Amino acid sequence: MATFERAFLGANRWALILLLGAMSVIIFVNVALRYLTSQSLEWAEEVSRHMMIWLTFLGAGPVLRAGGHIAVENLQDALPRLGGIALRVVVAALLFGFFGFMAWYGWLYMQRTMFQLTAVTQIPFAYVYSAMAIGGLLLIVHFLLIVRGYVMERRFPPDDHFDAAASAAL
């Protein structure tokens, strides 16, 4: 299971790195072209916007693993240990429900938008909306891998690449 988790997280991270790198290059080249030649890439803004959507949905899982999403923890801190565990069980069930809802509605949006094309690149909007469905499924897998530690001890796995406390302090 540890090997799967390491490979899964690595693949997710590399997808994020490649998307962010490609988006940065596209935007840089478009800005440089606009100022140096008074021309621009017609498709750059649309493609970079769609890449940002994908980055958001693919990046939510690794941030969830590290406990980096916003949370109000006062109630579970005030409860005794068993009360905190019970509350985290409820929170975990609600999160799984929401992630399933995301995946399901992402799938429905994909079906409904398969024949609607984007303005410039003329690709089906379903490819953009598939980020929601895939992101929801990835969130379920990420949360399944950490849910026991979260529920029992409010513990998130350590991550050398992300500091949730430092991110929350910004």
PDB file of N, CA and C in Angstrom, residues 22-59:
ATOM      1  N   ALA A  22       3.741  24.237 -18.134  1.00  0.00           N
ATOM      2  CA  ALA A  22       3.207  24.534 -19.466  1.00  0.00           C
ATOM      3  C   ALA A  22       2.395  25.827 -19.452  1.00  0.00           C
ATOM      4  N   MET A  23       1.577  26.010 -18.423  1.00  0.00           N
ATOM      5  CA  MET A  23       0.769  27.217 -18.335  1.00  0.00           C
ATOM      6  C   MET A  23       1.666  28.452 -18.216  1.00  0.00           C
ATOM      7  N   SER A  24       2.720  28.357 -17.425  1.00  0.00           N
ATOM      8  CA  SER A  24       3.642  29.489 -17.261  1.00  0.00           C
ATOM      9  C   SER A  24       4.334  29.833 -18.573  1.00  0.00           C
ATOM     10  N   VAL A  25       4.766  28.826 -19.304  1.00  0.00           N
ATOM     11  CA  VAL A  25       5.431  29.075 -20.590  1.00  0.00           C
ATOM     12  C   VAL A  25       4.460  29.712 -21.576  1.00  0.00           C
ATOM     13  N   ILE A  26       3.249  29.200 -21.642  1.00  0.00           N
ATOM     14  CA  ILE A  26       2.253  29.758 -22.573  1.00  0.00           C
ATOM     15  C   ILE A  26       1.983  31.224 -22.254  1.00  0.00           C
ATOM     16  N   ILE A  27       1.787  31.542 -20.991  1.00  0.00           N
ATOM     17  CA  ILE A  27       1.493  32.928 -20.614  1.00  0.00           C
ATOM     18  C   ILE A  27       2.701  33.825 -20.868  1.00  0.00           C
ATOM     19  N   PHE A  28       3.896  33.352 -20.508  1.00  0.00           N
ATOM     20  CA  PHE A  28       5.111  34.143 -20.742  1.00  0.00           C
ATOM     21  C   PHE A  28       5.300  34.430 -22.230  1.00  0.00           C
ATOM     22  N   VAL A  29       5.186  33.397 -23.057  1.00  0.00           N
ATOM     23  CA  VAL A  29       5.366  33.573 -24.497  1.00  0.00           C
ATOM     24  C   VAL A  29       4.313  34.530 -25.049  1.00  0.00           C
ATOM     25  N   ASN A  30       3.089  34.417 -24.585  1.00  0.00           N
ATOM     26  CA  ASN A  30       2.038  35.299 -25.076  1.00  0.00           C
ATOM     27  C   ASN A  30       2.297  36.754 -24.690  1.00  0.00           C
ATOM     28  N   VAL A  31       2.717  36.989 -23.462  1.00  0.00           N
ATOM     29  CA  VAL A  31       3.022  38.364 -23.041  1.00  0.00           C
ATOM     30  C   VAL A  31       4.219  38.900 -23.819  1.00  0.00           C
ATOM     31  N   ALA A  32       5.259  38.075 -23.956  1.00  0.00           N
ATOM     32  CA  ALA A  32       6.439  38.519 -24.708  1.00  0.00           C
ATOM     33  C   ALA A  32       6.072  38.835 -26.155  1.00  0.00           C
ATOM     34  N   LEU A  33       5.303  37.985 -26.792  1.00  0.00           N
ATOM     35  CA  LEU A  33       4.888  38.241 -28.173  1.00  0.00           C
ATOM     36  C   LEU A  33       4.063  39.517 -28.282  1.00  0.00           C
ATOM     37  N   ARG A  34       3.175  39.725 -27.328  1.00  0.00           N
ATOM     38  CA  ARG A  34       2.310  40.902 -27.376  1.00  0.00           C
ATOM     39  C   ARG A  34       3.134  42.183 -27.290  1.00  0.00           C
ATOM     40  N   TYR A  35       4.135  42.214 -26.429  1.00  0.00           N
ATOM     41  CA  TYR A  35       4.928  43.436 -26.260  1.00  0.00           C
ATOM     42  C   TYR A  35       6.046  43.580 -27.291  1.00  0.00           C
ATOM     43  N   LEU A  36       6.565  42.479 -27.797  1.00  0.00           N
ATOM     44  CA  LEU A  36       7.676  42.562 -28.744  1.00  0.00           C
ATOM     45  C   LEU A  36       7.223  42.652 -30.197  1.00  0.00           C
ATOM     46  N   THR A  37       6.078  42.036 -30.512  1.00  0.00           N
ATOM     47  CA  THR A  37       5.653  41.996 -31.914  1.00  0.00           C
ATOM     48  C   THR A  37       4.251  42.552 -32.146  1.00  0.00           C
ATOM     49  N   SER A  38       3.588  42.980 -31.093  1.00  0.00           N
ATOM     50  CA  SER A  38       2.195  43.454 -31.171  1.00  0.00           C
ATOM     51  C   SER A  38       1.249  42.363 -31.675  1.00  0.00           C
ATOM     52  N   GLN A  39       1.674  41.132 -31.581  1.00  0.00           N
ATOM     53  CA  GLN A  39       0.845  39.979 -31.928  1.00  0.00           C
ATOM     54  C   GLN A  39       0.690  39.129 -30.658  1.00  0.00           C
ATOM     55  N   SER A  40      -0.304  38.276 -30.646  1.00  0.00           N
ATOM     56  CA  SER A  40      -0.429  37.359 -29.515  1.00  0.00           C
ATOM     57  C   SER A  40      -1.007  36.036 -29.999  1.00  0.00           C
ATOM     58  N   LEU A  41      -0.879  35.053 -29.166  1.00  0.00           N
ATOM     59  CA  LEU A  41      -1.453  33.741 -29.469  1.00  0.00           C
ATOM     60  C   LEU A  41      -2.941  33.798 -29.131  1.00  0.00           C
ATOM     61  N   GLU A  42      -3.772  33.545 -30.105  1.00  0.00           N
ATOM     62  CA  GLU A  42      -5.215  33.646 -29.887  1.00  0.00           C
ATOM     63  C   GLU A  42      -5.712  32.662 -28.830  1.00  0.00           C
ATOM     64  N   TRP A  43      -5.095  31.526 -28.751  1.00  0.00           N
ATOM     65  CA  TRP A  43      -5.573  30.448 -27.891  1.00  0.00           C
ATOM     66  C   TRP A  43      -4.964  30.466 -26.486  1.00  0.00           C
ATOM     67  N   ALA A  44      -3.984  31.339 -26.237  1.00  0.00           N
ATOM     68  CA  ALA A  44      -3.222  31.290 -24.987  1.00  0.00           C
ATOM     69  C   ALA A  44      -4.093  31.525 -23.748  1.00  0.00           C
ATOM     70  N   GLU A  45      -4.944  32.520 -23.790  1.00  0.00           N
ATOM     71  CA  GLU A  45      -5.761  32.836 -22.607  1.00  0.00           C
ATOM     72  C   GLU A  45      -6.747  31.714 -22.306  1.00  0.00           C
ATOM     73  N   GLU A  46      -7.370  31.180 -23.340  1.00  0.00           N
ATOM     74  CA  GLU A  46      -8.334  30.100 -23.138  1.00  0.00           C
ATOM     75  C   GLU A  46      -7.657  28.837 -22.608  1.00  0.00           C
ATOM     76  N   VAL A  47      -6.558  28.454 -23.199  1.00  0.00           N
ATOM     77  CA  VAL A  47      -5.863  27.240 -22.779  1.00  0.00           C
ATOM     78  C   VAL A  47      -5.310  27.387 -21.368  1.00  0.00           C
ATOM     79  N   SER A  48      -4.745  28.553 -21.051  1.00  0.00           N
ATOM     80  CA  SER A  48      -4.209  28.739 -19.701  1.00  0.00           C
ATOM     81  C   SER A  48      -5.323  28.757 -18.658  1.00  0.00           C
ATOM     82  N   ARG A  49      -6.479  29.283 -18.994  1.00  0.00           N
ATOM     83  CA  ARG A  49      -7.617  29.256 -18.070  1.00  0.00           C
ATOM     84  C   ARG A  49      -8.045  27.808 -17.810  1.00  0.00           C
ATOM     85  N   HIS A  50      -8.095  26.997 -18.861  1.00  0.00           N
ATOM     86  CA  HIS A  50      -8.488  25.590 -18.689  1.00  0.00           C
ATOM     87  C   HIS A  50      -7.424  24.819 -17.905  1.00  0.00           C
ATOM     88  N   MET A  51      -6.169  25.159 -18.114  1.00  0.00           N
ATOM     89  CA  MET A  51      -5.098  24.522 -17.340  1.00  0.00           C
ATOM     90  C   MET A  51      -5.208  24.901 -15.861  1.00  0.00           C
ATOM     91  N   MET A  52      -5.585  26.141 -15.577  1.00  0.00           N
ATOM     92  CA  MET A  52      -5.759  26.574 -14.185  1.00  0.00           C
ATOM     93  C   MET A  52      -6.904  25.808 -13.521  1.00  0.00           C
ATOM     94  N   ILE A  53      -7.962  25.552 -14.257  1.00  0.00           N
ATOM     95  CA  ILE A  53      -9.069  24.750 -13.729  1.00  0.00           C
ATOM     96  C   ILE A  53      -8.561  23.358 -13.376  1.00  0.00           C
ATOM     97  N   TRP A  54      -7.807  22.745 -14.275  1.00  0.00           N
ATOM     98  CA  TRP A  54      -7.249  21.421 -14.018  1.00  0.00           C
ATOM     99  C   TRP A  54      -6.295  21.441 -12.829  1.00  0.00           C
ATOM    100  N   LEU A  55      -5.455  22.477 -12.732  1.00  0.00           N
ATOM    101  CA  LEU A  55      -4.539  22.599 -11.598  1.00  0.00           C
ATOM    102  C   LEU A  55      -5.301  22.646 -10.277  1.00  0.00           C
ATOM    103  N   THR A  56      -6.388  23.380 -10.257  1.00  0.00           N
ATOM    104  CA  THR A  56      -7.184  23.508  -9.036  1.00  0.00           C
ATOM    105  C   THR A  56      -7.731  22.164  -8.588  1.00  0.00           C
ATOM    106  N   PHE A  57      -8.343  21.430  -9.498  1.00  0.00           N
ATOM    107  CA  PHE A  57      -8.966  20.164  -9.118  1.00  0.00           C
ATOM    108  C   PHE A  57      -7.940  19.058  -8.851  1.00  0.00           C
ATOM    109  N   LEU A  58      -6.838  19.039  -9.607  1.00  0.00           N
ATOM    110  CA  LEU A  58      -5.808  18.030  -9.356  1.00  0.00           C
ATOM    111  C   LEU A  58      -4.994  18.350  -8.106  1.00  0.00           C
ATOM    112  N   GLY A  59      -4.865  19.623  -7.781  1.00  0.00           N
ATOM    113  CA  GLY A  59      -4.079  20.026  -6.621  1.00  0.00           C
ATOM    114  C   GLY A  59      -4.805  19.940  -5.300  1.00  0.00           C
TER     115      GLY A  59
END
